[in-house]
Amino acid sequence: MLAGKRAIITGSNSGIGLGVAEELSRAGAEVILNSFTDRAEDHALAADLGKRHGVQARYIAADMSKGADCRALIEKAGGCDILVNNAGIQFVAPVDEFPTEKWDQIIAINLTSAFHTTAAALPAMRAKGWGRVVNIASAHGLTASPFKSAYIAAKHGVVGLSKTVALETAGQGITCNAICPGYVLTPLVEAQIPDQMKVHGMDRETVIREVMLLRQPSRQFATVEQIGGTTVYLCSPAADQVTGTTISVDGGWTAL
Ligand code: NAD
C-alpha cells in the first residue's frame, strides 16, 4: 500500500518509533530510522527491517534537541512523504522543583523538534500534492497528571501544532494528526516493572493492573504494533479526510 513512499520516523531505534517503522515498512514504505546515537547496532536495525520487508531502510543520526539537526535529518533523507514525529523523553518532579534544563530539553525534544521537521518536510510534500504528518503525542496531550509539567505542556503543544498544520495544509493532499497513546509496553516501561514490584510489594500482574494501569480502564497496555497500525491507517486512502484530529489508543483513559 505504501510502496514508493518514504517515511522518516524520529526517535526510532527503540519502543514505539521502532514499532511504527516496522509497520510502515511491512506496508511497503521506505523507512528512515533516527536517534541521536550513531552506533553499528542503530544501522543494523535499519538493515534488518529492509531485509525482512524488502524495502529501502536507512538510519540517520540527528539530535532532536537541536533545530539544525532536525532540519538536516529531513535534508539528508532527501525529503519524505510520511513524517512521524515520535522522539520523546520524560522527567518527573513537582513544578516548583522542576530543573530548568530538564524543562528546556523536554520542550525541545518533545515539541520543538516537530516544528522544525514539519517545516523542513512540508515544501516537498506540497510539491508532490501528497503528505502525511503523524505526531506521537500522548493521553497526556489531552489530560494531565501531577509532576509531569514539561511533558504534559509539550504534548498539549504537539496536539495544537497538529491542528494548526492541518489547517495550513487542508486541501493540498496533506494531512496532519496526533496519535495519543495511553501506557504502551515499551522496553522503557518494562524496565520500571521490577522497581514498582519492590516498592509496592506486589507481583508483576498486580503491579501492572493496580499501579501502572490504574487510569487505563481496559487494564491492558497498548502495544507498539497498535500504534504502528494506527499510523499505517492514517497513511491509507481511508484517512484522506482525517486531518487536524487526535486518535486515542489508550484503553479508555481519556473517556474517564
Ligand atoms: P523510548 O525511550 O523507547 O523511545 C524514545 C525514542 O526517542 C528512542 O528511540 C530514543 O533514542 C529517542 N530519542 C530520545 N532523545 C532523542 C534525541 N535527542 N534525538 C533523537 N532521538 C531521541 O520510549 P517510547 O515509550 O517508545 O516513546 C516514544 C514516544 O511515544 C515518545 O514521544 C513518548 O512520549 C510517546 N509515548 C509513550 C508512551 C508509553 O507508554 N511508552 C505513552 C504515550 C506516548
PDB file of C-alpha atoms and ligand atoms in Angstrom:
ATOM      1  CA  MET A   1       0.000   0.000   0.000  1.00  0.00           C
ATOM      2  CA  LEU A   2       2.855   2.430   0.798  1.00  0.00           C
ATOM      3  CA  ALA A   3       5.293   1.382  -1.938  1.00  0.00           C
ATOM      4  CA  GLY A   4       7.025   4.465  -3.351  1.00  0.00           C
ATOM      5  CA  LYS A   5       6.541   6.454  -0.138  1.00  0.00           C
ATOM      6  CA  ARG A   6       9.495   7.453   2.052  1.00  0.00           C
ATOM      7  CA  ALA A   7       8.848   7.653   5.807  1.00  0.00           C
ATOM      8  CA  ILE A   8      11.043   9.357   8.408  1.00  0.00           C
ATOM      9  CA  ILE A   9      10.393   8.310  11.997  1.00  0.00           C
ATOM     10  CA  THR A  10      12.208  10.377  14.636  1.00  0.00           C
ATOM     11  CA  GLY A  11      13.445   8.575  17.763  1.00  0.00           C
ATOM     12  CA  SER A  12      13.030   5.149  16.243  1.00  0.00           C
ATOM     13  CA  ASN A  13      15.860   2.941  17.495  1.00  0.00           C
ATOM     14  CA  SER A  14      13.548   1.545  20.207  1.00  0.00           C
ATOM     15  CA  GLY A  15       9.996   1.374  21.511  1.00  0.00           C
ATOM     16  CA  ILE A  16       7.072   2.996  19.690  1.00  0.00           C
ATOM     17  CA  GLY A  17       9.217   4.580  16.949  1.00  0.00           C
ATOM     18  CA  LEU A  18      10.717   1.228  16.019  1.00  0.00           C
ATOM     19  CA  GLY A  19       7.242  -0.362  16.118  1.00  0.00           C
ATOM     20  CA  VAL A  20       5.922   2.335  13.779  1.00  0.00           C
ATOM     21  CA  ALA A  21       8.890   1.785  11.432  1.00  0.00           C
ATOM     22  CA  GLU A  22       8.165  -1.962  11.464  1.00  0.00           C
ATOM     23  CA  GLU A  23       4.518  -1.476  10.423  1.00  0.00           C
ATOM     24  CA  LEU A  24       5.288   1.204   7.796  1.00  0.00           C
ATOM     25  CA  SER A  25       7.979  -0.995   6.196  1.00  0.00           C
ATOM     26  CA  ARG A  26       5.626  -4.008   6.373  1.00  0.00           C
ATOM     27  CA  ALA A  27       3.166  -1.844   4.369  1.00  0.00           C
ATOM     28  CA  GLY A  28       5.897  -1.259   1.761  1.00  0.00           C
ATOM     29  CA  ALA A  29       7.272   2.168   2.688  1.00  0.00           C
ATOM     30  CA  GLU A  30      10.945   3.083   2.540  1.00  0.00           C
ATOM     31  CA  VAL A  31      11.911   3.921   6.126  1.00  0.00           C
ATOM     32  CA  ILE A  32      14.473   6.219   7.716  1.00  0.00           C
ATOM     33  CA  LEU A  33      15.223   5.395  11.341  1.00  0.00           C
ATOM     34  CA  ASN A  34      16.701   8.037  13.654  1.00  0.00           C
ATOM     35  CA  SER A  35      18.116   8.734  17.068  1.00  0.00           C
ATOM     36  CA  PHE A  36      20.978  10.858  18.429  1.00  0.00           C
ATOM     37  CA  THR A  37      23.430   7.928  18.638  1.00  0.00           C
ATOM     38  CA  ASP A  38      25.399   6.592  15.677  1.00  0.00           C
ATOM     39  CA  ARG A  39      26.234   3.006  16.643  1.00  0.00           C
ATOM     40  CA  ALA A  40      26.628  -0.066  14.478  1.00  0.00           C
ATOM     41  CA  GLU A  41      23.506  -1.546  16.099  1.00  0.00           C
ATOM     42  CA  ASP A  42      21.425   1.501  15.065  1.00  0.00           C
ATOM     43  CA  HIS A  43      22.363   0.927  11.414  1.00  0.00           C
ATOM     44  CA  ALA A  44      21.819  -2.835  11.867  1.00  0.00           C
ATOM     45  CA  LEU A  45      18.201  -2.195  12.947  1.00  0.00           C
ATOM     46  CA  ALA A  46      17.524  -0.430   9.641  1.00  0.00           C
ATOM     47  CA  ALA A  47      19.301  -3.132   7.627  1.00  0.00           C
ATOM     48  CA  ASP A  48      17.198  -5.807   9.351  1.00  0.00           C
ATOM     49  CA  LEU A  49      13.899  -4.007   8.612  1.00  0.00           C
ATOM     50  CA  GLY A  50      14.883  -3.529   4.978  1.00  0.00           C
ATOM     51  CA  LYS A  51      15.841  -7.176   4.559  1.00  0.00           C
ATOM     52  CA  ARG A  52      12.737  -8.607   6.247  1.00  0.00           C
ATOM     53  CA  HIS A  53      10.260  -6.407   4.378  1.00  0.00           C
ATOM     54  CA  GLY A  54      12.094  -5.990   1.063  1.00  0.00           C
ATOM     55  CA  VAL A  55      12.200  -2.183   1.312  1.00  0.00           C
ATOM     56  CA  GLN A  56      14.890   0.504   1.404  1.00  0.00           C
ATOM     57  CA  ALA A  57      15.812   1.310   5.005  1.00  0.00           C
ATOM     58  CA  ARG A  58      18.440   3.650   6.430  1.00  0.00           C
ATOM     59  CA  TYR A  59      19.454   5.026   9.811  1.00  0.00           C
ATOM     60  CA  ILE A  60      20.377   8.722  10.047  1.00  0.00           C
ATOM     61  CA  ALA A  61      21.772  10.102  13.315  1.00  0.00           C
ATOM     62  CA  ALA A  62      20.398  13.513  14.333  1.00  0.00           C
ATOM     63  CA  ASP A  63      19.790  15.058  17.759  1.00  0.00           C
ATOM     64  CA  MET A  64      16.150  16.143  18.018  1.00  0.00           C
ATOM     65  CA  SER A  65      17.035  18.607  20.801  1.00  0.00           C
ATOM     66  CA  LYS A  66      18.787  20.735  18.158  1.00  0.00           C
ATOM     67  CA  GLY A  67      16.824  22.609  15.496  1.00  0.00           C
ATOM     68  CA  ALA A  68      19.606  22.433  12.902  1.00  0.00           C
ATOM     69  CA  ASP A  69      19.867  18.637  13.347  1.00  0.00           C
ATOM     70  CA  CYS A  70      16.082  18.265  12.901  1.00  0.00           C
ATOM     71  CA  ARG A  71      16.163  20.140   9.591  1.00  0.00           C
ATOM     72  CA  ALA A  72      19.345  18.321   8.488  1.00  0.00           C
ATOM     73  CA  LEU A  73      17.614  14.955   9.070  1.00  0.00           C
ATOM     74  CA  ILE A  74      14.933  15.820   6.510  1.00  0.00           C
ATOM     75  CA  GLU A  75      17.524  17.120   4.059  1.00  0.00           C
ATOM     76  CA  LYS A  76      19.892  14.112   4.415  1.00  0.00           C
ATOM     77  CA  ALA A  77      16.956  11.743   3.844  1.00  0.00           C
ATOM     78  CA  GLY A  78      16.104  13.584   0.602  1.00  0.00           C
ATOM     79  CA  GLY A  79      12.734  14.711   1.960  1.00  0.00           C
ATOM     80  CA  CYS A  80       9.853  12.437   2.908  1.00  0.00           C
ATOM     81  CA  ASP A  81       6.236  11.632   2.105  1.00  0.00           C
ATOM     82  CA  ILE A  82       5.443  10.465   5.645  1.00  0.00           C
ATOM     83  CA  LEU A  83       6.851  12.210   8.719  1.00  0.00           C
ATOM     84  CA  VAL A  84       6.341  10.603  12.128  1.00  0.00           C
ATOM     85  CA  ASN A  85       7.417  12.861  14.985  1.00  0.00           C
ATOM     86  CA  ASN A  86       7.981  10.377  17.782  1.00  0.00           C
ATOM     87  CA  ALA A  87      11.183  11.271  19.673  1.00  0.00           C
ATOM     88  CA  GLY A  88      10.387  11.984  23.287  1.00  0.00           C
ATOM     89  CA  ILE A  89      11.713  11.869  26.835  1.00  0.00           C
ATOM     90  CA  GLN A  90      10.148  12.154  30.300  1.00  0.00           C
ATOM     91  CA  PHE A  91      11.180  13.673  33.643  1.00  0.00           C
ATOM     92  CA  VAL A  92       9.093  13.700  36.802  1.00  0.00           C
ATOM     93  CA  ALA A  93       9.280  16.398  39.527  1.00  0.00           C
ATOM     94  CA  PRO A  94       6.958  18.950  41.177  1.00  0.00           C
ATOM     95  CA  VAL A  95       6.714  22.118  39.069  1.00  0.00           C
ATOM     96  CA  ASP A  96       8.425  24.297  41.705  1.00  0.00           C
ATOM     97  CA  GLU A  97      11.379  21.896  41.833  1.00  0.00           C
ATOM     98  CA  PHE A  98      11.496  21.104  38.107  1.00  0.00           C
ATOM     99  CA  PRO A  99      15.084  21.652  36.826  1.00  0.00           C
ATOM    100  CA  THR A 100      15.074  24.378  34.154  1.00  0.00           C
ATOM    101  CA  GLU A 101      17.482  22.424  31.923  1.00  0.00           C
ATOM    102  CA  LYS A 102      15.117  19.402  32.018  1.00  0.00           C
ATOM    103  CA  TRP A 103      12.153  21.642  31.120  1.00  0.00           C
ATOM    104  CA  ASP A 104      14.099  23.106  28.173  1.00  0.00           C
ATOM    105  CA  GLN A 105      15.264  19.668  26.988  1.00  0.00           C
ATOM    106  CA  ILE A 106      11.762  18.155  27.118  1.00  0.00           C
ATOM    107  CA  ILE A 107      10.189  21.099  25.268  1.00  0.00           C
ATOM    108  CA  ALA A 108      12.978  20.916  22.650  1.00  0.00           C
ATOM    109  CA  ILE A 109      12.795  17.153  22.000  1.00  0.00           C
ATOM    110  CA  ASN A 110       9.069  16.515  22.559  1.00  0.00           C
ATOM    111  CA  LEU A 111       7.658  19.674  20.902  1.00  0.00           C
ATOM    112  CA  THR A 112      10.071  21.995  19.089  1.00  0.00           C
ATOM    113  CA  SER A 113      11.635  19.166  17.054  1.00  0.00           C
ATOM    114  CA  ALA A 114       8.230  18.548  15.433  1.00  0.00           C
ATOM    115  CA  PHE A 115       8.060  22.227  14.412  1.00  0.00           C
ATOM    116  CA  HIS A 116      11.494  22.019  12.727  1.00  0.00           C
ATOM    117  CA  THR A 117      10.987  18.667  10.961  1.00  0.00           C
ATOM    118  CA  THR A 118       7.487  19.612   9.791  1.00  0.00           C
ATOM    119  CA  ALA A 119       8.662  22.994   8.474  1.00  0.00           C
ATOM    120  CA  ALA A 120      11.502  21.277   6.607  1.00  0.00           C
ATOM    121  CA  ALA A 121       9.332  18.466   5.189  1.00  0.00           C
ATOM    122  CA  LEU A 122       6.249  20.399   4.015  1.00  0.00           C
ATOM    123  CA  PRO A 123       7.600  22.102   0.852  1.00  0.00           C
ATOM    124  CA  ALA A 124       8.390  18.759  -0.861  1.00  0.00           C
ATOM    125  CA  MET A 125       5.041  17.289   0.265  1.00  0.00           C
ATOM    126  CA  ARG A 126       3.259  20.306  -1.235  1.00  0.00           C
ATOM    127  CA  ALA A 127       5.214  19.912  -4.489  1.00  0.00           C
ATOM    128  CA  LYS A 128       4.053  16.264  -4.738  1.00  0.00           C
ATOM    129  CA  GLY A 129       0.494  17.012  -3.598  1.00  0.00           C
ATOM    130  CA  TRP A 130       0.657  14.222  -1.007  1.00  0.00           C
ATOM    131  CA  GLY A 131       1.972  14.034   2.529  1.00  0.00           C
ATOM    132  CA  ARG A 132       1.263  12.620   5.967  1.00  0.00           C
ATOM    133  CA  VAL A 133       2.463  14.117   9.244  1.00  0.00           C
ATOM    134  CA  VAL A 134       1.776  11.856  12.223  1.00  0.00           C
ATOM    135  CA  ASN A 135       2.698  13.217  15.633  1.00  0.00           C
ATOM    136  CA  ILE A 136       3.026  10.770  18.518  1.00  0.00           C
ATOM    137  CA  ALA A 137       1.501  12.803  21.359  1.00  0.00           C
ATOM    138  CA  SER A 138       0.062  11.033  24.414  1.00  0.00           C
ATOM    139  CA  ALA A 139      -3.027  10.717  26.593  1.00  0.00           C
ATOM    140  CA  HIS A 140      -1.068  13.463  28.366  1.00  0.00           C
ATOM    141  CA  GLY A 141      -1.667  15.643  25.291  1.00  0.00           C
ATOM    142  CA  LEU A 142      -5.351  15.693  26.307  1.00  0.00           C
ATOM    143  CA  THR A 143      -5.291  15.323  30.076  1.00  0.00           C
ATOM    144  CA  ALA A 144      -2.850  15.873  32.942  1.00  0.00           C
ATOM    145  CA  SER A 145      -1.195  14.121  35.873  1.00  0.00           C
ATOM    146  CA  PRO A 146       0.864  15.714  38.631  1.00  0.00           C
ATOM    147  CA  PHE A 147       4.667  16.081  38.421  1.00  0.00           C
ATOM    148  CA  LYS A 148       4.905  15.879  34.620  1.00  0.00           C
ATOM    149  CA  SER A 149       4.566  19.597  33.795  1.00  0.00           C
ATOM    150  CA  ALA A 150       7.088  19.794  30.946  1.00  0.00           C
ATOM    151  CA  TYR A 151       5.956  16.540  29.298  1.00  0.00           C
ATOM    152  CA  ILE A 152       2.266  17.488  29.514  1.00  0.00           C
ATOM    153  CA  ALA A 153       2.875  21.050  28.299  1.00  0.00           C
ATOM    154  CA  ALA A 154       4.887  19.658  25.358  1.00  0.00           C
ATOM    155  CA  LYS A 155       2.291  17.007  24.454  1.00  0.00           C
ATOM    156  CA  HIS A 156      -0.593  19.529  24.612  1.00  0.00           C
ATOM    157  CA  GLY A 157       1.600  21.694  22.365  1.00  0.00           C
ATOM    158  CA  VAL A 158       2.017  18.826  19.893  1.00  0.00           C
ATOM    159  CA  VAL A 159      -1.780  18.484  19.664  1.00  0.00           C
ATOM    160  CA  GLY A 160      -2.087  22.228  18.982  1.00  0.00           C
ATOM    161  CA  LEU A 161       0.702  22.145  16.397  1.00  0.00           C
ATOM    162  CA  SER A 162      -1.007  19.196  14.645  1.00  0.00           C
ATOM    163  CA  LYS A 163      -4.295  21.135  14.335  1.00  0.00           C
ATOM    164  CA  THR A 164      -2.533  24.241  13.001  1.00  0.00           C
ATOM    165  CA  VAL A 165      -0.516  22.318  10.401  1.00  0.00           C
ATOM    166  CA  ALA A 166      -3.732  20.544   9.345  1.00  0.00           C
ATOM    167  CA  LEU A 167      -5.416  23.902   8.695  1.00  0.00           C
ATOM    168  CA  GLU A 168      -2.407  25.250   6.787  1.00  0.00           C
ATOM    169  CA  THR A 169      -2.269  22.152   4.529  1.00  0.00           C
ATOM    170  CA  ALA A 170      -6.003  21.417   4.130  1.00  0.00           C
ATOM    171  CA  GLY A 171      -6.968  20.637   0.534  1.00  0.00           C
ATOM    172  CA  GLN A 172      -3.344  20.103  -0.516  1.00  0.00           C
ATOM    173  CA  GLY A 173      -3.289  16.293  -0.249  1.00  0.00           C
ATOM    174  CA  ILE A 174      -1.508  16.573   3.103  1.00  0.00           C
ATOM    175  CA  THR A 175      -2.906  15.543   6.481  1.00  0.00           C
ATOM    176  CA  CYS A 176      -1.557  16.114   9.978  1.00  0.00           C
ATOM    177  CA  ASN A 177      -2.837  14.270  13.030  1.00  0.00           C
ATOM    178  CA  ALA A 178      -1.751  13.281  16.522  1.00  0.00           C
ATOM    179  CA  ILE A 179      -1.917   9.771  17.968  1.00  0.00           C
ATOM    180  CA  CYS A 180      -2.465   9.819  21.732  1.00  0.00           C
ATOM    181  CA  PRO A 181      -1.297   6.550  23.289  1.00  0.00           C
ATOM    182  CA  GLY A 182      -2.031   5.580  26.861  1.00  0.00           C
ATOM    183  CA  TYR A 183       0.518   3.323  28.580  1.00  0.00           C
ATOM    184  CA  VAL A 184       2.415   1.320  25.949  1.00  0.00           C
ATOM    185  CA  LEU A 185       4.604  -1.620  26.944  1.00  0.00           C
ATOM    186  CA  THR A 186       7.968  -0.439  25.561  1.00  0.00           C
ATOM    187  CA  PRO A 187      11.386  -1.514  26.919  1.00  0.00           C
ATOM    188  CA  LEU A 188      11.390   1.762  28.885  1.00  0.00           C
ATOM    189  CA  VAL A 189       8.119   0.861  30.651  1.00  0.00           C
ATOM    190  CA  GLU A 190       9.075  -2.825  31.040  1.00  0.00           C
ATOM    191  CA  ALA A 191      12.214  -1.725  32.924  1.00  0.00           C
ATOM    192  CA  GLN A 192      10.077   0.106  35.531  1.00  0.00           C
ATOM    193  CA  ILE A 193       8.106  -3.012  36.493  1.00  0.00           C
ATOM    194  CA  PRO A 194      10.695  -4.684  38.823  1.00  0.00           C
ATOM    195  CA  ASP A 195      11.170  -1.429  40.806  1.00  0.00           C
ATOM    196  CA  GLN A 196       7.416  -0.929  41.135  1.00  0.00           C
ATOM    197  CA  MET A 197       7.063  -4.556  42.312  1.00  0.00           C
ATOM    198  CA  LYS A 198       9.658  -3.882  45.026  1.00  0.00           C
ATOM    199  CA  VAL A 199       8.211  -0.513  46.119  1.00  0.00           C
ATOM    200  CA  HIS A 200       4.642  -1.843  46.358  1.00  0.00           C
ATOM    201  CA  GLY A 201       5.458  -5.407  47.456  1.00  0.00           C
ATOM    202  CA  MET A 202       3.258  -6.746  44.641  1.00  0.00           C
ATOM    203  CA  ASP A 203       3.723  -9.412  41.969  1.00  0.00           C
ATOM    204  CA  ARG A 204       4.121  -8.444  38.317  1.00  0.00           C
ATOM    205  CA  GLU A 205       0.468  -8.844  37.307  1.00  0.00           C
ATOM    206  CA  THR A 206      -0.847  -6.909  40.340  1.00  0.00           C
ATOM    207  CA  VAL A 207       1.590  -4.014  39.905  1.00  0.00           C
ATOM    208  CA  ILE A 208       0.624  -3.737  36.219  1.00  0.00           C
ATOM    209  CA  ARG A 209      -3.132  -3.817  36.937  1.00  0.00           C
ATOM    210  CA  GLU A 210      -3.344  -1.867  40.183  1.00  0.00           C
ATOM    211  CA  VAL A 211      -0.495   0.650  39.861  1.00  0.00           C
ATOM    212  CA  MET A 212       0.644   1.190  36.284  1.00  0.00           C
ATOM    213  CA  LEU A 213      -2.706   0.772  34.526  1.00  0.00           C
ATOM    214  CA  LEU A 214      -4.859   2.336  37.250  1.00  0.00           C
ATOM    215  CA  ARG A 215      -6.023   5.085  34.848  1.00  0.00           C
ATOM    216  CA  GLN A 216      -6.351   2.815  31.800  1.00  0.00           C
ATOM    217  CA  PRO A 217      -9.852   1.271  32.138  1.00  0.00           C
ATOM    218  CA  SER A 218      -9.041  -1.732  29.901  1.00  0.00           C
ATOM    219  CA  ARG A 219      -6.230  -2.551  32.383  1.00  0.00           C
ATOM    220  CA  GLN A 220      -4.206  -3.616  29.351  1.00  0.00           C
ATOM    221  CA  PHE A 221      -1.168  -1.952  27.802  1.00  0.00           C
ATOM    222  CA  ALA A 222      -1.416  -0.634  24.257  1.00  0.00           C
ATOM    223  CA  THR A 223       1.250  -2.187  22.025  1.00  0.00           C
ATOM    224  CA  VAL A 224       3.781  -0.704  19.638  1.00  0.00           C
ATOM    225  CA  GLU A 225       2.127  -2.765  16.871  1.00  0.00           C
ATOM    226  CA  GLN A 226      -1.185  -0.974  17.578  1.00  0.00           C
ATOM    227  CA  ILE A 227       0.479   2.456  17.390  1.00  0.00           C
ATOM    228  CA  GLY A 228       2.194   1.345  14.166  1.00  0.00           C
ATOM    229  CA  GLY A 229      -1.112   0.076  12.761  1.00  0.00           C
ATOM    230  CA  THR A 230      -2.833   3.377  13.597  1.00  0.00           C
ATOM    231  CA  THR A 231      -0.038   5.207  11.761  1.00  0.00           C
ATOM    232  CA  VAL A 232      -0.492   2.964   8.696  1.00  0.00           C
ATOM    233  CA  TYR A 233      -4.244   3.717   8.800  1.00  0.00           C
ATOM    234  CA  LEU A 234      -3.521   7.473   8.838  1.00  0.00           C
ATOM    235  CA  CYS A 235      -1.375   6.944   5.711  1.00  0.00           C
ATOM    236  CA  SER A 236      -4.121   4.964   3.925  1.00  0.00           C
ATOM    237  CA  PRO A 237      -6.730   6.342   1.482  1.00  0.00           C
ATOM    238  CA  ALA A 238      -9.415   5.665   4.151  1.00  0.00           C
ATOM    239  CA  ALA A 239      -7.868   8.532   6.150  1.00  0.00           C
ATOM    240  CA  ASP A 240      -7.606  11.063   3.307  1.00  0.00           C
ATOM    241  CA  GLN A 241     -10.152  13.330   5.051  1.00  0.00           C
ATOM    242  CA  VAL A 242      -8.897  12.659   8.573  1.00  0.00           C
ATOM    243  CA  THR A 243      -6.854  15.725   9.490  1.00  0.00           C
ATOM    244  CA  GLY A 244      -6.342  18.026  12.452  1.00  0.00           C
ATOM    245  CA  THR A 245      -7.566  15.485  14.949  1.00  0.00           C
ATOM    246  CA  THR A 246      -6.356  13.165  17.676  1.00  0.00           C
ATOM    247  CA  ILE A 247      -6.730   9.394  17.772  1.00  0.00           C
ATOM    248  CA  SER A 248      -6.563   7.941  21.267  1.00  0.00           C
ATOM    249  CA  VAL A 249      -5.126   4.438  21.682  1.00  0.00           C
ATOM    250  CA  ASP A 250      -5.448   4.397  25.449  1.00  0.00           C
ATOM    251  CA  GLY A 251      -7.808   1.633  26.599  1.00  0.00           C
ATOM    252  CA  GLY A 252     -10.423   4.257  27.551  1.00  0.00           C
ATOM    253  CA  TRP A 253      -8.179   6.526  29.692  1.00  0.00           C
ATOM    254  CA  THR A 254      -9.455   9.799  28.222  1.00  0.00           C
ATOM    255  CA  ALA A 255     -13.097   8.661  28.352  1.00  0.00           C
ATOM    256  CA  LEU A 256     -12.997   8.775  32.146  1.00  0.00           C
TER     257      LEU A 256
HETATM  258  P1  NAD B   1      11.642   5.086  24.112  1.00  0.00           P
HETATM  259  O1  NAD B   1      12.557   5.678  25.147  1.00  0.00           O
HETATM  260  O2  NAD B   1      11.721   3.621  23.832  1.00  0.00           O
HETATM  261  O3  NAD B   1      11.768   5.873  22.736  1.00  0.00           O
HETATM  262  C1  NAD B   1      12.165   7.207  22.658  1.00  0.00           C
HETATM  263  C2  NAD B   1      12.964   7.343  21.388  1.00  0.00           C
HETATM  264  O4  NAD B   1      13.366   8.702  21.262  1.00  0.00           O
HETATM  265  C3  NAD B   1      14.233   6.486  21.401  1.00  0.00           C
HETATM  266  O5  NAD B   1      14.441   5.936  20.132  1.00  0.00           O
HETATM  267  C4  NAD B   1      15.310   7.499  21.749  1.00  0.00           C
HETATM  268  O6  NAD B   1      16.575   7.120  21.242  1.00  0.00           O
HETATM  269  C5  NAD B   1      14.759   8.723  21.029  1.00  0.00           C
HETATM  270  N1  NAD B   1      15.333   9.978  21.489  1.00  0.00           N
HETATM  271  C6  NAD B   1      15.448  10.445  22.748  1.00  0.00           C
HETATM  272  N2  NAD B   1      16.098  11.628  22.740  1.00  0.00           N
HETATM  273  C7  NAD B   1      16.378  11.910  21.437  1.00  0.00           C
HETATM  274  C8  NAD B   1      17.054  12.973  20.792  1.00  0.00           C
HETATM  275  N3  NAD B   1      17.578  13.993  21.479  1.00  0.00           N
HETATM  276  N4  NAD B   1      17.190  12.914  19.432  1.00  0.00           N
HETATM  277  C9  NAD B   1      16.701  11.871  18.730  1.00  0.00           C
HETATM  278  N5  NAD B   1      16.050  10.829  19.299  1.00  0.00           N
HETATM  279  C10 NAD B   1      15.900  10.861  20.640  1.00  0.00           C
HETATM  280  O7  NAD B   1      10.172   5.489  24.583  1.00  0.00           O
HETATM  281  P2  NAD B   1       8.758   5.214  23.896  1.00  0.00           P
HETATM  282  O8  NAD B   1       7.880   4.790  25.023  1.00  0.00           O
HETATM  283  O9  NAD B   1       8.859   4.365  22.696  1.00  0.00           O
HETATM  284  O10 NAD B   1       8.313   6.712  23.490  1.00  0.00           O
HETATM  285  C11 NAD B   1       8.203   7.152  22.132  1.00  0.00           C
HETATM  286  C12 NAD B   1       7.215   8.310  22.059  1.00  0.00           C
HETATM  287  O11 NAD B   1       5.931   7.847  22.474  1.00  0.00           O
HETATM  288  C13 NAD B   1       7.571   9.483  22.968  1.00  0.00           C
HETATM  289  O12 NAD B   1       7.276  10.702  22.321  1.00  0.00           O
HETATM  290  C14 NAD B   1       6.650   9.282  24.154  1.00  0.00           C
HETATM  291  O13 NAD B   1       6.356  10.489  24.803  1.00  0.00           O
HETATM  292  C15 NAD B   1       5.425   8.710  23.459  1.00  0.00           C
HETATM  293  N6  NAD B   1       4.513   7.973  24.354  1.00  0.00           N
HETATM  294  C16 NAD B   1       4.938   6.842  25.014  1.00  0.00           C
HETATM  295  C17 NAD B   1       4.043   6.168  25.856  1.00  0.00           C
HETATM  296  C18 NAD B   1       4.412   4.886  26.605  1.00  0.00           C
HETATM  297  O14 NAD B   1       3.662   4.467  27.485  1.00  0.00           O
HETATM  298  N7  NAD B   1       5.516   4.216  26.290  1.00  0.00           N
HETATM  299  C19 NAD B   1       2.740   6.668  26.003  1.00  0.00           C
HETATM  300  C20 NAD B   1       2.358   7.826  25.329  1.00  0.00           C
HETATM  301  C21 NAD B   1       3.263   8.464  24.495  1.00  0.00           C
END
